[in-house]
XYZ file of C-alpha atoms in Angstrom:
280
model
C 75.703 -38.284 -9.457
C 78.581 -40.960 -10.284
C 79.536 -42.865 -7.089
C 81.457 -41.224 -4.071
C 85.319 -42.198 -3.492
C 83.976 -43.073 -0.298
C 81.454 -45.862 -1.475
C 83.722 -46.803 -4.026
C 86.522 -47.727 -1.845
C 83.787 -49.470 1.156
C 82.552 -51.385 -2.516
C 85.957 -52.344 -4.249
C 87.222 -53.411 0.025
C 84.401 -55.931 -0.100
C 83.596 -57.138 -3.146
C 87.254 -57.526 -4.281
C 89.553 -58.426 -1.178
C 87.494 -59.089 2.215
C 84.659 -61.385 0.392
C 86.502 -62.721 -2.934
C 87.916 -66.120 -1.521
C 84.640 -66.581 0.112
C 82.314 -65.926 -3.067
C 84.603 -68.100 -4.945
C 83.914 -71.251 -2.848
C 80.337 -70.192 -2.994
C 80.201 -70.498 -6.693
C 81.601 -73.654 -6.552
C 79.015 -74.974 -3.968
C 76.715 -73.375 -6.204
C 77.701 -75.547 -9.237
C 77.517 -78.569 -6.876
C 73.805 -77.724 -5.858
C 72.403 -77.902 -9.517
C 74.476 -80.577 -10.842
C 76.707 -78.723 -13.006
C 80.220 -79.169 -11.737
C 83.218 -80.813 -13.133
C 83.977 -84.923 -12.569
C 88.016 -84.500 -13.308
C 88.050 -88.726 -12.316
C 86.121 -89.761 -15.780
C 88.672 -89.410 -18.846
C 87.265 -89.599 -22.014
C 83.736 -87.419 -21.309
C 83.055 -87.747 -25.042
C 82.017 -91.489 -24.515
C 81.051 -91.364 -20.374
C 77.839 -89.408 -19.773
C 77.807 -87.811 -15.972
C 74.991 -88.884 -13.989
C 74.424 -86.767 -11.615
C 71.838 -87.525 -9.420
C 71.094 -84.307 -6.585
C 73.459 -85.650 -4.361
C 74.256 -82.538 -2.977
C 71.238 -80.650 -3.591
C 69.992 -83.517 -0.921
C 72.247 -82.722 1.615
C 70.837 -79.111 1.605
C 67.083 -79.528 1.008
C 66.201 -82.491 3.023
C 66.877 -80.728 6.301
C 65.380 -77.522 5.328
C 62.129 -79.696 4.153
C 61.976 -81.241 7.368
C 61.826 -78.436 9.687
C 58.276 -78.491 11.058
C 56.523 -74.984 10.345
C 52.714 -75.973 11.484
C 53.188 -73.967 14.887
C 56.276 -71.653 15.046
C 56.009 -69.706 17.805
C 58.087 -66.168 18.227
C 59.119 -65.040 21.844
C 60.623 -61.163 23.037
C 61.618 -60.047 25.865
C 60.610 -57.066 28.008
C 62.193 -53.665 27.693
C 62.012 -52.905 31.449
C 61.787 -55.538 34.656
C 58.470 -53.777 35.208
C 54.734 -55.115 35.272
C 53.656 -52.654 32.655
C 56.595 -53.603 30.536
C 55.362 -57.617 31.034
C 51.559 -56.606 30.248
C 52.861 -54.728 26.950
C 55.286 -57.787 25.832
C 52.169 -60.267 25.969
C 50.488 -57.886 23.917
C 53.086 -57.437 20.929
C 54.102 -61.121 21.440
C 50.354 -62.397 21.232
C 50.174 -59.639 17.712
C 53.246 -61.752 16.424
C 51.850 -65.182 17.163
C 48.343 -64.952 16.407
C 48.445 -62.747 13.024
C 51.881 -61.986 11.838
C 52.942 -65.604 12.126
C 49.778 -67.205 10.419
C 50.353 -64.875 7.440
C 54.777 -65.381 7.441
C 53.968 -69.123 6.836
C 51.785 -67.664 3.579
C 55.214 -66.952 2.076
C 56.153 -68.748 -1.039
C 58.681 -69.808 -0.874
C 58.442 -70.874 3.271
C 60.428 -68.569 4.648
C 61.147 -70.479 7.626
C 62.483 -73.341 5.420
C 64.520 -71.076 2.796
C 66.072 -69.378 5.575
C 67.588 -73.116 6.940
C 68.383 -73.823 3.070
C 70.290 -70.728 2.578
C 72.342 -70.945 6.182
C 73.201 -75.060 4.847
C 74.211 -74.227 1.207
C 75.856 -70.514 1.942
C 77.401 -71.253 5.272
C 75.146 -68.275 6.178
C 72.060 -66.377 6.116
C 70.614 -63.018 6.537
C 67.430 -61.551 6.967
C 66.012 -57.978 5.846
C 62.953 -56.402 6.557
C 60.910 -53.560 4.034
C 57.731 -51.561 4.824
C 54.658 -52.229 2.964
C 53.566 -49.782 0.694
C 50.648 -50.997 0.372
C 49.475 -52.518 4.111
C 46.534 -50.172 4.129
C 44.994 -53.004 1.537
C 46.546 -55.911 2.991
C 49.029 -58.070 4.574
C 51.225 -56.530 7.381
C 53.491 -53.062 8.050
C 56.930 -54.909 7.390
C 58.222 -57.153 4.720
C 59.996 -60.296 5.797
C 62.481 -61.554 3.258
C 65.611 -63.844 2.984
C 67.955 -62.205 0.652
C 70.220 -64.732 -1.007
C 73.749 -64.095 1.187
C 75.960 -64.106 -2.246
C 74.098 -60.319 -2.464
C 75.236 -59.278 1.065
C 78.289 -57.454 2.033
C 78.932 -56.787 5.598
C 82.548 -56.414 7.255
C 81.977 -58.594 10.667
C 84.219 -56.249 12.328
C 80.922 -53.734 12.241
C 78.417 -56.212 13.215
C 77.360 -56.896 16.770
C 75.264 -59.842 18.190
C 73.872 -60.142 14.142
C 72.829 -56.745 13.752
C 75.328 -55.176 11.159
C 76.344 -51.271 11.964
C 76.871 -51.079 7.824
C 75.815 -53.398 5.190
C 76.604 -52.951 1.282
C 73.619 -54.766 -1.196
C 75.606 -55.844 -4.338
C 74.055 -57.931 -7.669
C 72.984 -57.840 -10.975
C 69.644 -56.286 -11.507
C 67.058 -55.814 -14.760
C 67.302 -52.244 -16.057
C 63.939 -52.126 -16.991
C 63.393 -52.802 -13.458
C 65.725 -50.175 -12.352
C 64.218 -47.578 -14.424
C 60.409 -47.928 -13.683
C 61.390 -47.485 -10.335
C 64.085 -44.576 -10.875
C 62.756 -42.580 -13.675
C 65.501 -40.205 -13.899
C 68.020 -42.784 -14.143
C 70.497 -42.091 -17.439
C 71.509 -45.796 -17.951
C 74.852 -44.905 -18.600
C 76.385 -48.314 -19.588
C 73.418 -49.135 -22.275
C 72.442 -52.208 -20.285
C 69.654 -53.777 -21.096
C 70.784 -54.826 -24.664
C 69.283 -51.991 -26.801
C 72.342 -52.143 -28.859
C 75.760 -53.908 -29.769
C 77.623 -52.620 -26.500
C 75.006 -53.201 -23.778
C 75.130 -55.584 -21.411
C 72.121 -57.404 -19.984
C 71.727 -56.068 -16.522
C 73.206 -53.484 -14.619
C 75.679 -53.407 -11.079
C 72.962 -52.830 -8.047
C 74.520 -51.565 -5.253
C 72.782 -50.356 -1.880
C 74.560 -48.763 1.251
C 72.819 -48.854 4.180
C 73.861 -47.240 7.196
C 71.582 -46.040 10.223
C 71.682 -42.659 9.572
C 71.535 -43.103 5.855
C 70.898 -44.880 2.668
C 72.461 -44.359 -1.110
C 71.270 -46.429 -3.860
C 73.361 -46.861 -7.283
C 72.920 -48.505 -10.757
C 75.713 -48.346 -13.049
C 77.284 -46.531 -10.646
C 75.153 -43.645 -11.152
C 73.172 -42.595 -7.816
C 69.501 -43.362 -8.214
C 68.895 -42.768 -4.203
C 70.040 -40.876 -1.242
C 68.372 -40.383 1.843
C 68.108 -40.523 5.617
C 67.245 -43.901 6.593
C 63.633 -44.099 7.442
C 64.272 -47.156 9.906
C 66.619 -45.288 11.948
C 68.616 -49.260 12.164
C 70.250 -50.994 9.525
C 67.068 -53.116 8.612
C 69.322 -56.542 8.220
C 69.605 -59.269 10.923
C 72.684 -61.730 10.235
C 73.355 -65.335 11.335
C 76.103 -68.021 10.460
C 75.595 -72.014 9.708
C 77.942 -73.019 12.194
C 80.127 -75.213 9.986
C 82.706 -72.744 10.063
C 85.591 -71.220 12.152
C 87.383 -68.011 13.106
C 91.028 -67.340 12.541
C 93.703 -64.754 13.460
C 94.011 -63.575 9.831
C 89.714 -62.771 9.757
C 89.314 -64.708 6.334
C 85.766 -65.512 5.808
C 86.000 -68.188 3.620
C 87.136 -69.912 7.204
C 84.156 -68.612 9.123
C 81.485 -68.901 7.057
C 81.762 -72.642 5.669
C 78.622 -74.353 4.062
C 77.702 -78.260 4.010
C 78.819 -78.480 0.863
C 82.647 -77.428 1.583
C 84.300 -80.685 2.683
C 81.723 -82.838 0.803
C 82.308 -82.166 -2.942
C 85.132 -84.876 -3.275
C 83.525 -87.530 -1.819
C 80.500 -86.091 -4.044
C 82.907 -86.209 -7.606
C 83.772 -89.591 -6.724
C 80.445 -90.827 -6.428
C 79.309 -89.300 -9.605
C 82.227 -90.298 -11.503
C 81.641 -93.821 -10.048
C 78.134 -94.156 -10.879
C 78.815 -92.813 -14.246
C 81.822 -95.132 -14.971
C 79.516 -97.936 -13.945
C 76.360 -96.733 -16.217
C 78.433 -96.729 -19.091
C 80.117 -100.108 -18.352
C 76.567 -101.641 -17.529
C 74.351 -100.244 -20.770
């Protein structure tokens, strides 16, 4: 089934008006965080190497990498002001601390420290939780992930204290990938690169609602069902570097480190480099 009109217009809303400013700046950032951006103060680049040096891969990792994680301790509170309520909270809260916990820090990569990295370089981060297939053999019932935010689409309008009411999963995915999970998939774009006209990977796009959930690739439905969580299973939080404003543009609310640092960053790098090449 091709995508719904409905999906298509929640999709095209996102990706290409409420989110485009924002994912721009987020690209740049990106190039900024591996040392691949532009230094428009050296002339002649054919004669002056850039150095970079992880200047602002620095300003994102060294907090992340020192968050202490030996002893992270998870808290909830009671449904009801009762003592039976109290007596049950202890219970899940000593299930969290004492085995889910031990196994979380397991994660590679730490999920405790990803999830400050991706708040610090996105100017956000969200979390999303799956159930485990395969918990009868091992680990734990749920999934804990940190999806990176440049895949998540939410319109903050529908999202209360974090908890979106709607959230759209958008990014390029591995057909092969695609089809050993959704055999009946047509690949209708030839991606993949099987011949002349195919690209390498295929448009992934999830809607998740909490009644529902519709999967497409290519914009061919692979998925649709009732949502087995009965919640949109995504938690969302912002860096704090950002601000809102009366016209709701994101790229004002959610603000990474990186966004008022990559001058001062260029003219460090083109200073250092100007000064290598004087030097040797």
């Amino acid at each position: 089934m091709p995508l719904r009109d409905e999906h298509k217009q929640y999709k095209d809303y996102l990706v290409n008006e409420l989110y485009r400013k924002l994912r721009m700046e987020q690209e740049i950032e990106d190039k900024f965080y591996r040392d691949v951006y532009d230094v428009p103060q050296l002339g002649n680049k054919s004669i002056i190497t850039i150095q970079y040096a992880g200047k602002a891969a620095r300003l994102i990792d060294a907090p992340a990498e020192n968050i202490i994680t030996n002893n992270p301790q998870a808290s909830r509170i009671p449904v009801k002001a009762t003592k039976g309520a109290e007596e049950a909270n202890l219970r899940v809260m000593e299930v969290l601390n004492q085995i889910w916990i031990p196994y979380i820090k397991r994660f590679n990569p730490n999920l405790f420290k990803e999830s400050v990295r991706k708040a610090l370089l996105r100017g956000d981060v969200w979390g999303r939780i799956w159930h485990n297939e395969s918990y009868k053999k091992s680990g734990m019932p749920v999934i804990f992930g940190v999806p990176d935010p440049m895949t998540i689409f939410c319109d903050p309008t529908e999202e209360v204290d974090g908890v979106p009411e709607r959230v759209m999963v958008y990014y390029m995915r591995n057909p092969e990938v695609i089809k050993s999970k959704y055999v009946t998939w047509s690949n209708p774009k030839n991606a993949g690169g099987h011949s002349a006209e195919g690209k390498a990977n295929s448009e992934w796009c999830e809607i998740w609602t909490s009644d529902s959930r519709v999967f497409y690739a290519d914009d061919e439905e692979v998925l649709s069902t009732d949502n087995p969580y009965g919640f949109v299973p995504f938690v969302h939080k912002l860096a704090g570097f950002g601000t809102t404003s009366p016209d709701g543009a994101l790229e004002k609310l959610i603000v990474g480190r990186l966004r008022n640092s990559k001058a001062i960053i260029q003219r460090w790098t083109g200073l250092v480099s100007a000064l290598d090449w004087v030097i040797y």
